[in-house]
Amino acid sequence: MKGLATVSLTCLLAFGSTAQAQLLSLPSDTISGQRSGQSSGAGQGQNSGQEQVDDTPRADWRSGTYGPVPSTQPQNPDMLPPFGFNLFTGGFRGAIGDGLNSDYRIKPGDQVTVRAWGAFELDRTLPVDAQGNIFIPGSGPLNVEGQSSQQVDNSVRQAITSVYPDNVEVYTNLQGVQPVAVYVTGYVENPGRYAGTPDDSLLYFLDQAGGIDQDLGSYRQIRVLRNGNQIATVDLYDFLINGTIPRPQFQDGDTIVVEERGPAIAVVGDVHRELRYELTSNTLSGAELVNLARLRSGVSHVLLRGDRPSGPIAQYFPLALFSGQTIRSGDEVTFSADQRSETIVVEVEGSYYGPSRYALPRNARLSELLDAISVPQNLTAVESVSLRRESVRRQQEQSLEDSLRRLETTYLGATSRTDEEAQIRLREAELIERFIQRARDLEPSGTLVVAQNGQISDIRLQDGDVITIPEISDSVLLSGEVLVPQAVVYRPGMSVIDYVNGAGGFTERANEDQILLVRQNGAVEHARNSPLRPGDEILVMPKVPSHNLQFASTIMEMLFQIAVTTRVVLDL
């Protein structure tokens, strides 16, 4: 640690070299020597009569074909929601708000508003009769059936100006359309006959029918029939991905048929949503699937599992090589961010100079980082460096949960032999339930003690580590079962009891024999065996309100565990 105060951050440039990877394998002669009858090197040329054994590897385990395979069974596509499952939630059922599209064709029953001014004045809404005509006063009948709105405007304008050629302005607007009733059938939730307009989208009618049956219906094979003839086919994947969809103009009596779901695959792993994807044929390329699935950032590998005529397969590919693979019905595709980064990021806090985060090679050690950080001289407690680590926090959290679960099992389910004992058990059970509920709300610190006896363990750093370099402290903190928890100035020669008395003394619940010291380096020690130092925290533990020695002992162990992992004194 001597170099901690003097070495500049430029030393971190030495970390820029690429970490060397090592292939874990047996010595080359371990297996081959056993296979060849334990022949020694001196026996070269003397193995006549012995069977020659091929000791070459059966497979190249570093290739894309082989790799780690999850222990779980492949995901059944039928157990996943389909891609597009949330498409029909009522959003297409509202009234039309965007008018007719430019390709709409006039048919009998529609209404056209005609306005003319100047030498000839007219303001009427004219219906399209059964022959497809509108009747314009002064001009006579005009056939407009099958025309677009723009063509109707041109036809009306020509009809009026042919009679009144000068000083006439004409305006037309398609005022209303003839309603239609369309049958929706096949694999939908509520097959039936639904009303709409000729220009309504196919999605409007499907939504009225409750949407596609998610277990049996196809999102990729939807047909529109008219008088027994197919006039359109729709693949909703085009709409889900690109926003494009055919817009047939519906007529009264048309039928929308949702076909049965086709072959499907399961896509799981590091994707934004695990879904079932339907195939239009029995196969799909890897590139097409990558375009369909929404991958999370960092995805690097793909696991392909399924059945083939030759038997089950499990193949592991880098993402770049997966594009050329063929996926078949029933396959499971698992995307994974399986590329180990050669760089980790650690955080530094406390008394030091420089940035708070450092990017380091994956094999960097604590001493390398500390030697590259400058700190204020005579202000930093370099001998009390500590480290918080997420993996340690998870282990502490799991250990605490296991202890609490054992406490529940041991005491909350215990039987009583007498009424008096039952009453005692009931009171203890109430204490335990409250205690467990509060204990589960606490968050372990994940502190890893790396500094002891003036020495710092040179451990390998992990991604996300937080290194604390504390300032030299002149105070002592008192907490737990003292009357006035507070921070006071450290005075040499004063004992722990002196500090407690200065804070008003112990509370009624205090266990005067159980006092802990939390050091600046994160270590927790019993005050009875440790001298007090500046920067320490004094934790006064509570008594266990029970005459049951086994119960009191168990709870006391839990209190110590909680104090060590969370730096909190929890009472009953």
Coordinates of C-alpha atoms in Angstrom, one line a residue:
M1 CA 0.0 0.0 0.0
K2 CA 3.0 2.3 0.2
G3 CA 2.6 3.1 -3.5
L4 CA -1.0 4.0 -3.1
A5 CA -0.2 7.6 -2.2
T6 CA 2.4 8.2 -4.8
V7 CA 1.7 6.4 -8.0
S8 CA -0.3 8.3 -10.6
L9 CA -3.2 7.1 -12.7
T10 CA -1.1 6.9 -15.8
C11 CA 0.1 3.5 -14.5
L12 CA -3.3 2.2 -15.6
L13 CA -2.1 2.3 -19.1
A14 CA -0.3 -1.0 -18.4
F15 CA -3.7 -2.6 -18.1
G16 CA -4.4 -2.2 -21.8
S17 CA -2.8 -5.5 -22.9
T18 CA -5.3 -8.3 -23.9
A19 CA -5.8 -11.0 -21.3
Q20 CA -4.5 -14.4 -22.5
A21 CA -7.1 -17.2 -22.7
Q22 CA -6.1 -20.7 -21.7
L23 CA -7.7 -23.9 -22.8
L24 CA -8.4 -26.2 -19.9
S25 CA -7.4 -29.8 -20.9
L26 CA -5.7 -32.9 -19.6
P27 CA -2.0 -33.4 -20.3
S28 CA -1.5 -34.8 -23.7
D29 CA -0.2 -38.2 -22.4
T30 CA -2.8 -38.8 -19.8
I31 CA -5.3 -40.6 -22.0
S32 CA -3.0 -41.8 -24.8
G33 CA -0.7 -43.5 -22.3
Q34 CA -3.5 -45.5 -20.8
R35 CA -4.8 -46.5 -24.2
S36 CA -1.5 -47.7 -25.5
G37 CA -0.8 -50.2 -22.7
Q38 CA 1.3 -47.7 -20.6
S39 CA 4.1 -47.8 -23.2
S40 CA 7.0 -45.5 -22.3
G41 CA 9.1 -43.3 -24.5
A42 CA 11.9 -45.8 -24.5
G43 CA 9.6 -48.2 -26.3
Q44 CA 9.6 -46.4 -29.6
G45 CA 9.7 -48.9 -32.4
Q46 CA 9.1 -51.8 -30.1
N47 CA 5.3 -51.9 -30.0
S48 CA 5.0 -54.6 -32.6
G49 CA 2.0 -56.8 -32.0
Q50 CA 0.2 -54.1 -30.0
E51 CA -3.1 -52.8 -31.3
Q52 CA -2.8 -49.2 -32.7
V53 CA -5.3 -46.9 -31.0
D54 CA -6.6 -43.7 -32.6
D55 CA -6.1 -41.2 -29.8
T56 CA -7.2 -38.1 -31.9
P57 CA -10.1 -36.1 -30.3
R58 CA -13.6 -37.2 -31.2
A59 CA -14.6 -33.6 -31.8
D60 CA -13.3 -30.1 -31.8
W61 CA -15.0 -28.8 -28.7
R62 CA -14.1 -25.2 -29.7
S63 CA -16.1 -25.3 -33.0
G64 CA -19.5 -23.7 -33.4
T65 CA -21.2 -27.1 -33.4
Y66 CA -20.4 -27.9 -29.8
G67 CA -20.8 -26.0 -26.6
P68 CA -22.7 -25.6 -23.4
V69 CA -26.3 -26.9 -23.5
P70 CA -28.9 -26.0 -20.9
S71 CA -30.1 -28.9 -18.7
T72 CA -33.7 -28.1 -19.3
Q73 CA -35.9 -29.9 -21.9
P74 CA -36.5 -27.9 -25.1
Q75 CA -39.4 -25.5 -24.9
N76 CA -42.6 -26.7 -26.5
P77 CA -43.8 -23.9 -28.9
D78 CA -47.4 -24.6 -27.9
M79 CA -46.6 -23.3 -24.4
L80 CA -45.5 -19.9 -25.5
P81 CA -47.8 -17.0 -26.7
P82 CA -47.7 -16.3 -30.4
F83 CA -45.9 -13.4 -32.0
G84 CA -48.6 -10.7 -32.3
F85 CA -50.6 -12.0 -29.4
N86 CA -51.4 -8.5 -28.2
L87 CA -52.5 -7.2 -31.6
F88 CA -56.3 -7.6 -30.9
T89 CA -57.1 -5.6 -27.8
G90 CA -60.0 -3.5 -29.1
G91 CA -57.9 -0.8 -30.7
F92 CA -59.3 -1.4 -34.2
R93 CA -62.9 -1.4 -33.2
G94 CA -63.4 2.4 -32.9
A95 CA -65.2 4.6 -35.4
I96 CA -63.4 5.6 -38.5
G97 CA -61.5 8.8 -38.0
D98 CA -59.3 9.1 -41.1
G99 CA -61.9 9.0 -43.9
L100 CA -61.8 6.8 -47.0
N101 CA -58.6 5.9 -48.8
S102 CA -57.9 7.3 -52.2
D103 CA -58.6 3.9 -53.9
Y104 CA -62.2 3.6 -52.7
R105 CA -64.6 2.8 -55.5
I106 CA -68.1 4.2 -55.6
K107 CA -71.0 1.7 -55.4
P108 CA -74.8 1.9 -55.2
G109 CA -76.0 3.3 -51.8
D110 CA -73.2 5.8 -51.4
Q111 CA -73.9 9.5 -51.2
V112 CA -72.1 12.3 -53.1
T113 CA -72.3 15.9 -52.1
V114 CA -72.2 18.3 -55.1
R115 CA -71.8 22.1 -54.8
A116 CA -71.8 24.5 -57.7
W117 CA -71.7 28.3 -57.7
G118 CA -71.5 31.1 -60.2
A119 CA -73.6 30.8 -63.4
F120 CA -75.2 27.7 -61.9
E121 CA -75.9 27.1 -58.3
L122 CA -76.4 23.7 -56.6
D123 CA -75.9 22.3 -53.1
R124 CA -77.3 18.8 -52.7
T125 CA -76.3 15.3 -51.4
L126 CA -77.0 12.9 -54.3
P127 CA -77.5 9.2 -53.7
V128 CA -76.0 6.6 -56.0
D129 CA -79.0 4.5 -57.2
A130 CA -79.2 0.8 -58.0
Q131 CA -77.9 1.5 -61.6
G132 CA -74.8 3.3 -60.2
N133 CA -76.0 6.8 -61.3
I134 CA -76.5 10.1 -59.5
F135 CA -79.0 12.6 -60.9
I136 CA -77.6 16.1 -61.4
P137 CA -80.4 18.8 -61.9
G138 CA -80.0 20.4 -65.3
S139 CA -77.6 17.7 -66.5
G140 CA -79.4 14.4 -66.0
P141 CA -78.2 11.0 -64.7
L142 CA -74.4 10.4 -64.5
N143 CA -72.9 6.9 -63.9
V144 CA -70.2 7.0 -61.2
E145 CA -70.2 3.3 -60.1
G146 CA -66.7 2.0 -59.7
Q147 CA -65.0 5.4 -59.9
S148 CA -62.7 6.8 -57.3
S149 CA -63.5 10.0 -55.5
Q150 CA -61.1 11.9 -57.8
Q151 CA -62.8 10.4 -60.9
V152 CA -66.2 11.3 -59.5
D153 CA -65.1 14.9 -59.1
N154 CA -63.9 15.0 -62.7
S155 CA -67.1 13.4 -64.1
V156 CA -69.4 15.8 -62.2
R157 CA -67.4 18.8 -63.2
Q158 CA -67.5 17.8 -66.9
A159 CA -71.3 17.1 -66.7
I160 CA -72.1 20.5 -65.3
T161 CA -69.6 22.5 -67.4
S162 CA -70.9 20.8 -70.6
V163 CA -74.2 22.6 -69.9
Y164 CA -72.9 25.8 -68.2
P165 CA -69.4 26.2 -69.8
D166 CA -68.7 29.7 -68.4
N167 CA -68.2 31.1 -64.8
V168 CA -69.1 27.9 -62.9
E169 CA -67.1 26.4 -60.0
V170 CA -67.8 22.8 -58.9
Y171 CA -66.9 20.9 -55.7
T172 CA -67.7 17.2 -54.8
N173 CA -67.3 15.1 -51.7
L174 CA -68.1 11.5 -50.9
Q175 CA -70.5 12.1 -48.0
G176 CA -71.4 8.5 -47.0
V177 CA -70.9 5.0 -48.0
Q178 CA -73.2 2.0 -48.0
P179 CA -72.7 -0.2 -44.9
V180 CA -71.6 -3.8 -45.5
A181 CA -71.9 -7.0 -43.4
V182 CA -68.8 -9.3 -43.5
Y183 CA -68.6 -12.9 -42.3
V184 CA -65.6 -13.7 -40.1
T185 CA -64.9 -17.4 -39.6
G186 CA -62.2 -19.9 -39.1
Y187 CA -59.9 -19.9 -36.0
V188 CA -61.2 -16.7 -34.4
E189 CA -62.5 -16.3 -30.9
N190 CA -66.1 -15.3 -31.9
P191 CA -67.0 -16.2 -35.5
G192 CA -70.0 -14.3 -36.9
R193 CA -71.3 -11.6 -39.2
Y194 CA -70.1 -8.1 -38.5
A195 CA -71.1 -4.7 -39.8
G196 CA -68.7 -2.1 -41.2
T197 CA -68.0 -0.1 -44.3
P198 CA -66.3 -1.2 -47.5
D199 CA -63.2 0.7 -46.6
D200 CA -62.7 -0.7 -43.1
S201 CA -59.5 -2.6 -42.6
L202 CA -59.5 -6.4 -42.3
L203 CA -58.1 -5.8 -38.7
Y204 CA -61.4 -4.0 -37.9
F205 CA -63.5 -7.1 -38.7
L206 CA -61.0 -9.5 -37.0
D207 CA -61.0 -7.3 -33.8
Q208 CA -64.8 -7.4 -33.7
A209 CA -64.6 -11.2 -33.8
G210 CA -62.4 -11.1 -30.7
G211 CA -59.2 -11.6 -32.6
I212 CA -57.3 -14.7 -33.7
D213 CA -57.5 -17.9 -31.5
Q214 CA -54.0 -17.8 -30.0
D215 CA -53.7 -21.6 -29.7
L216 CA -55.1 -22.7 -33.0
G217 CA -55.4 -19.7 -35.4
S218 CA -52.9 -18.5 -38.0
Y219 CA -51.4 -15.0 -38.1
R220 CA -49.9 -15.7 -41.5
Q221 CA -52.7 -17.4 -43.5
I222 CA -55.8 -15.2 -43.7
R223 CA -58.0 -15.3 -46.8
V224 CA -60.7 -12.9 -48.1
L225 CA -63.4 -14.6 -50.2
R226 CA -66.1 -13.2 -52.4
N227 CA -68.7 -15.4 -54.1
G228 CA -66.4 -18.4 -53.5
N229 CA -63.4 -16.7 -55.1
Q230 CA -60.3 -15.6 -53.2
I231 CA -59.7 -11.9 -53.6
A232 CA -56.9 -11.4 -51.1
T233 CA -54.5 -13.2 -48.7
V234 CA -53.0 -11.5 -45.6
D235 CA -49.9 -12.2 -43.6
L236 CA -50.1 -10.2 -40.4
Y237 CA -46.4 -10.6 -39.8
D238 CA -45.9 -8.0 -42.5
F239 CA -48.1 -5.6 -40.6
L240 CA -46.5 -6.4 -37.2
I241 CA -43.0 -5.8 -38.5
N242 CA -43.3 -3.3 -41.4
G243 CA -46.8 -1.8 -40.9
T244 CA -48.0 -2.9 -44.3
I245 CA -51.3 -4.8 -45.0
P246 CA -53.5 -5.3 -48.0
R247 CA -56.6 -3.1 -48.1
P248 CA -59.3 -4.9 -50.1
Q249 CA -62.5 -3.0 -50.5
F250 CA -65.2 -5.1 -48.8
Q251 CA -68.6 -5.8 -50.2
D252 CA -71.7 -7.1 -48.5
G253 CA -71.4 -10.8 -48.0
D254 CA -67.6 -11.1 -48.2
T255 CA -66.0 -13.7 -45.9
I256 CA -62.8 -13.5 -43.9
V257 CA -61.3 -16.9 -43.1
V258 CA -58.5 -17.4 -40.6
E259 CA -56.7 -20.7 -41.3
E260 CA -55.4 -23.2 -38.8
R261 CA -52.0 -22.3 -37.4
G262 CA -49.1 -23.6 -39.4
P263 CA -45.8 -25.1 -38.1
A264 CA -44.1 -23.1 -35.3
I265 CA -40.9 -22.7 -33.4
A266 CA -40.0 -21.5 -29.9
V267 CA -37.7 -18.5 -29.4
V268 CA -36.4 -18.0 -25.9
G269 CA -33.4 -16.6 -24.0
D270 CA -32.0 -13.1 -24.3
V271 CA -35.0 -11.7 -26.3
H272 CA -37.3 -9.0 -25.3
R273 CA -40.2 -11.5 -25.2
E274 CA -40.2 -15.3 -25.4
L275 CA -42.7 -16.1 -28.2
R276 CA -43.9 -18.7 -30.6
Y277 CA -43.2 -17.9 -34.3
E278 CA -45.3 -19.4 -37.1
L279 CA -43.7 -20.6 -40.3
T280 CA -45.2 -20.2 -43.7
S281 CA -43.5 -23.5 -44.7
N282 CA -41.7 -26.2 -42.8
T283 CA -38.4 -24.3 -42.6
L284 CA -37.1 -20.8 -41.9
S285 CA -33.6 -19.4 -42.2
G286 CA -31.6 -18.0 -39.3
A287 CA -31.5 -14.6 -40.9
E288 CA -35.3 -14.5 -41.3
L289 CA -35.7 -15.4 -37.6
V290 CA -33.2 -12.7 -36.4
N291 CA -35.3 -10.2 -38.4
L292 CA -38.5 -11.4 -36.7
A293 CA -37.2 -11.8 -33.1
R294 CA -36.3 -8.7 -31.0
L295 CA -32.9 -9.5 -29.5
R296 CA -31.5 -7.9 -26.4
S297 CA -28.2 -6.1 -26.7
G298 CA -25.1 -8.2 -26.4
V299 CA -26.5 -11.4 -27.9
S300 CA -23.6 -13.3 -29.3
H301 CA -24.6 -17.0 -29.6
V302 CA -27.5 -19.1 -30.6
L303 CA -28.5 -22.6 -29.4
L304 CA -30.6 -24.6 -31.9
R305 CA -32.4 -27.7 -30.6
G306 CA -34.9 -30.0 -32.3
D307 CA -35.5 -33.3 -34.0
R308 CA -34.3 -34.4 -37.3
P309 CA -34.8 -37.7 -39.2
S310 CA -31.3 -38.7 -38.0
G311 CA -32.3 -38.0 -34.3
P312 CA -32.3 -35.0 -31.9
I313 CA -29.8 -32.2 -32.5
A314 CA -28.3 -29.5 -30.2
Q315 CA -26.1 -27.1 -32.1
Y316 CA -24.4 -24.0 -30.7
F317 CA -23.4 -21.1 -33.1
P318 CA -22.0 -17.7 -33.0
L319 CA -24.7 -15.2 -34.0
A320 CA -22.9 -14.4 -37.3
L321 CA -22.9 -18.1 -38.4
F322 CA -26.5 -18.7 -37.4
S323 CA -27.9 -16.7 -40.3
G324 CA -27.2 -19.5 -42.7
Q325 CA -28.8 -22.2 -40.6
T326 CA -32.1 -23.9 -41.4
I327 CA -34.8 -23.9 -38.6
R328 CA -37.5 -26.5 -38.8
S329 CA -41.0 -26.9 -37.3
G330 CA -40.8 -27.7 -33.5
D331 CA -37.3 -26.3 -33.0
E332 CA -36.3 -24.3 -30.0
V333 CA -33.9 -21.4 -30.6
T334 CA -32.2 -19.9 -27.6
F335 CA -30.4 -16.5 -28.1
S336 CA -27.8 -15.8 -25.4
A337 CA -25.4 -13.0 -24.5
D338 CA -22.6 -15.6 -24.0
Q339 CA -19.6 -13.6 -25.0
R340 CA -17.4 -12.9 -22.0
S341 CA -16.1 -9.4 -22.0
E342 CA -12.4 -8.9 -21.6
T343 CA -13.1 -5.7 -19.7
I344 CA -14.6 -5.2 -16.2
V345 CA -15.7 -1.9 -14.6
V346 CA -15.1 -1.2 -11.0
E347 CA -16.0 1.8 -8.9
V348 CA -13.9 3.6 -6.3
E349 CA -15.2 5.8 -3.5
G350 CA -13.8 7.6 -0.5
S351 CA -10.6 9.7 -0.1
Y352 CA -8.7 9.6 -3.4
Y353 CA -7.8 11.6 -6.5
G354 CA -9.2 10.7 -9.9
P355 CA -12.3 9.3 -11.6
S356 CA -14.8 7.1 -9.8
R357 CA -15.0 4.3 -12.3
Y358 CA -12.2 2.3 -14.0
A359 CA -12.3 0.0 -16.9
L360 CA -9.8 -2.8 -16.3
P361 CA -8.8 -6.1 -17.9
R362 CA -10.7 -9.1 -16.6
N363 CA -7.7 -10.5 -14.8
A364 CA -6.8 -7.3 -13.0
R365 CA -6.0 -7.5 -9.3
L366 CA -6.7 -5.1 -6.4
S367 CA -3.0 -4.2 -5.9
E368 CA -2.7 -3.0 -9.5
L369 CA -5.6 -0.7 -9.1
L370 CA -4.6 0.7 -5.7
D371 CA -1.0 1.3 -6.9
A372 CA -2.5 3.4 -9.7
I373 CA -4.6 5.7 -7.5
S374 CA -3.3 8.8 -5.8
V375 CA -4.6 9.7 -2.4
P376 CA -4.2 12.7 -0.1
Q377 CA -1.3 12.1 2.2
N378 CA -2.0 11.9 5.9
L379 CA -5.7 12.1 5.3
T380 CA -6.5 8.5 4.0
A381 CA -6.8 5.3 6.0
V382 CA -5.0 3.2 3.4
E383 CA -4.8 0.3 5.8
S384 CA -8.7 0.1 6.0
V385 CA -9.5 -0.4 2.4
S386 CA -12.7 -2.5 1.9
L387 CA -14.6 -3.9 -1.0
R388 CA -18.3 -4.5 -1.8
R389 CA -19.1 -7.3 -4.2
E390 CA -22.5 -8.2 -5.7
S391 CA -21.8 -12.0 -5.6
V392 CA -21.0 -11.7 -1.9
R393 CA -24.2 -9.7 -1.3
R394 CA -26.2 -12.4 -3.0
Q395 CA -24.5 -15.1 -0.9
Q396 CA -25.3 -13.1 2.3
E397 CA -28.8 -12.6 1.2
Q398 CA -29.3 -16.3 0.5
S399 CA -27.7 -17.3 3.8
L400 CA -29.9 -14.9 5.7
E401 CA -33.0 -16.2 4.0
D402 CA -32.0 -19.8 4.8
S403 CA -31.6 -18.9 8.4
L404 CA -34.9 -17.2 8.6
R405 CA -36.6 -20.1 6.9
R406 CA -35.1 -22.6 9.4
L407 CA -36.3 -20.3 12.2
E408 CA -39.8 -20.4 10.8
T409 CA -39.7 -24.2 10.5
T410 CA -38.3 -24.8 13.9
Y411 CA -40.4 -22.5 16.1
L412 CA -43.6 -21.7 14.2
G413 CA -44.4 -25.3 13.7
A414 CA -43.5 -26.6 17.1
T415 CA -46.1 -28.3 19.3
S416 CA -46.8 -27.7 22.9
R417 CA -47.5 -30.2 25.7
T418 CA -49.3 -27.9 28.2
D419 CA -51.6 -24.9 28.0
E420 CA -48.9 -22.8 29.7
E421 CA -46.3 -23.9 27.2
A422 CA -48.8 -23.2 24.4
Q423 CA -49.2 -19.6 25.6
I424 CA -45.4 -19.1 25.8
R425 CA -45.1 -20.6 22.2
L426 CA -47.8 -18.2 21.0
R427 CA -46.0 -15.2 22.3
E428 CA -42.7 -16.4 20.9
A429 CA -44.3 -17.1 17.6
E430 CA -45.7 -13.5 17.4
L431 CA -42.2 -12.2 18.2
I432 CA -40.6 -14.4 15.5
E433 CA -43.1 -13.4 12.9
R434 CA -42.5 -9.7 13.4
F435 CA -38.8 -10.3 13.6
I436 CA -38.7 -12.3 10.4
Q437 CA -40.8 -9.7 8.5
R438 CA -38.4 -6.9 9.4
A439 CA -35.3 -9.0 8.8
R440 CA -36.4 -9.8 5.3
D441 CA -36.6 -6.1 4.5
L442 CA -32.9 -5.6 5.3
E443 CA -30.3 -5.4 2.5
P444 CA -27.0 -7.2 3.1
S445 CA -24.0 -5.0 2.3
G446 CA -21.9 -7.5 0.4
T447 CA -18.7 -6.3 2.2
L448 CA -15.6 -8.4 1.6
V449 CA -12.9 -7.8 4.2
V450 CA -9.7 -7.4 2.3
A451 CA -7.5 -5.5 4.8
Q452 CA -6.4 -7.2 8.0
N453 CA -3.4 -6.6 10.3
G454 CA -2.1 -3.8 8.0
Q455 CA -2.0 -6.2 5.0
I456 CA -4.3 -6.0 1.9
S457 CA -5.3 -9.3 0.2
D458 CA -4.4 -9.1 -3.5
I459 CA -7.6 -10.5 -4.8
R460 CA -8.7 -10.6 -8.4
L461 CA -11.4 -7.9 -9.1
Q462 CA -14.8 -8.7 -10.5
D463 CA -17.1 -6.6 -12.6
G464 CA -19.2 -4.2 -10.5
D465 CA -16.9 -4.2 -7.4
V466 CA -16.9 -1.1 -5.3
I467 CA -13.6 -0.3 -3.5
T468 CA -13.8 2.1 -0.5
I469 CA -10.7 4.0 0.5
P470 CA -11.8 5.7 3.7
E471 CA -10.6 8.9 5.2
I472 CA -8.8 8.9 8.5
S473 CA -11.5 9.4 11.1
D474 CA -11.5 11.1 14.5
S475 CA -14.9 9.9 15.5
V476 CA -16.7 6.9 17.0
L477 CA -20.3 6.1 16.1
L478 CA -22.6 4.5 18.7
S479 CA -25.8 2.7 17.6
G480 CA -28.1 -0.1 18.7
E481 CA -29.4 -0.3 22.3
V482 CA -28.0 3.0 23.7
L483 CA -30.2 5.7 24.9
V484 CA -28.8 8.4 22.6
P485 CA -27.2 7.0 19.4
Q486 CA -24.7 9.5 18.2
A487 CA -21.2 10.1 16.8
V488 CA -18.6 11.4 19.2
V489 CA -15.0 12.4 19.0
Y490 CA -12.5 9.6 19.6
R491 CA -10.5 10.1 22.8
P492 CA -7.5 7.8 23.5
G493 CA -7.8 5.8 26.7
M494 CA -11.6 5.8 26.8
S495 CA -13.2 2.3 26.8
V496 CA -16.4 1.1 25.0
I497 CA -18.3 1.4 28.2
D498 CA -17.1 5.0 28.7
Y499 CA -18.5 5.9 25.3
V500 CA -21.8 4.1 26.0
N501 CA -22.1 6.0 29.3
G502 CA -21.4 9.2 27.5
A503 CA -24.4 8.4 25.2
G504 CA -26.8 8.0 28.2
G505 CA -26.0 4.4 28.9
F506 CA -27.7 1.2 27.9
T507 CA -31.4 0.9 27.1
E508 CA -33.6 -1.6 29.1
R509 CA -33.4 -4.0 26.2
A510 CA -29.6 -3.9 25.9
N511 CA -27.4 -7.0 26.2
E512 CA -24.5 -5.5 28.0
D513 CA -22.3 -8.5 27.3
Q514 CA -22.9 -8.5 23.6
I515 CA -21.2 -5.4 22.0
L516 CA -19.8 -5.4 18.5
L517 CA -17.2 -3.2 16.8
V518 CA -17.5 -2.4 13.1
R519 CA -14.1 -1.5 11.8
Q520 CA -13.5 0.9 8.9
N521 CA -12.3 -2.0 6.8
G522 CA -15.7 -3.7 7.2
A523 CA -14.7 -6.3 9.7
V524 CA -17.0 -7.0 12.7
E525 CA -15.4 -8.0 16.0
H526 CA -16.6 -8.5 19.5
A527 CA -15.7 -5.5 21.7
R528 CA -14.6 -7.8 24.5
N529 CA -11.6 -9.0 22.5
S530 CA -10.7 -5.9 20.4
P531 CA -9.3 -2.5 21.3
L532 CA -11.3 0.5 20.2
R533 CA -9.9 2.6 17.3
P534 CA -10.9 5.9 15.7
G535 CA -13.5 5.3 13.0
D536 CA -15.1 2.3 14.7
E537 CA -18.8 1.9 15.1
I538 CA -20.1 0.5 18.4
L539 CA -23.1 -1.8 18.0
V540 CA -24.9 -2.7 21.3
M541 CA -27.0 -5.8 20.7
P542 CA -30.4 -6.4 22.3
K543 CA -31.5 -9.0 24.8
V544 CA -33.8 -11.8 23.7
P545 CA -37.0 -11.6 25.7
S546 CA -37.3 -15.3 26.5
H547 CA -36.4 -17.8 29.2
N548 CA -36.2 -20.6 26.6
L549 CA -32.4 -21.0 26.3
Q550 CA -32.5 -22.7 22.9
F551 CA -34.8 -20.1 21.5
A552 CA -32.7 -17.3 22.9
S553 CA -29.5 -18.8 21.5
T554 CA -31.0 -19.2 18.1
I555 CA -32.3 -15.7 18.0
M556 CA -29.0 -14.3 19.2
E557 CA -27.1 -16.0 16.4
M558 CA -29.6 -14.5 13.9
L559 CA -29.0 -11.0 15.5
F560 CA -25.3 -11.4 15.1
Q561 CA -25.7 -12.6 11.5
I562 CA -27.9 -9.6 10.6
A563 CA -25.5 -7.2 12.3
V564 CA -22.5 -8.6 10.4
T565 CA -24.1 -8.6 7.0
T566 CA -26.3 -5.5 7.2
R567 CA -24.6 -3.3 9.9
V568 CA -28.0 -3.0 11.5
V569 CA -28.9 -3.9 15.1
L570 CA -32.4 -5.5 14.9
D571 CA -34.3 -6.0 18.1
L572 CA -37.4 -8.0 18.8

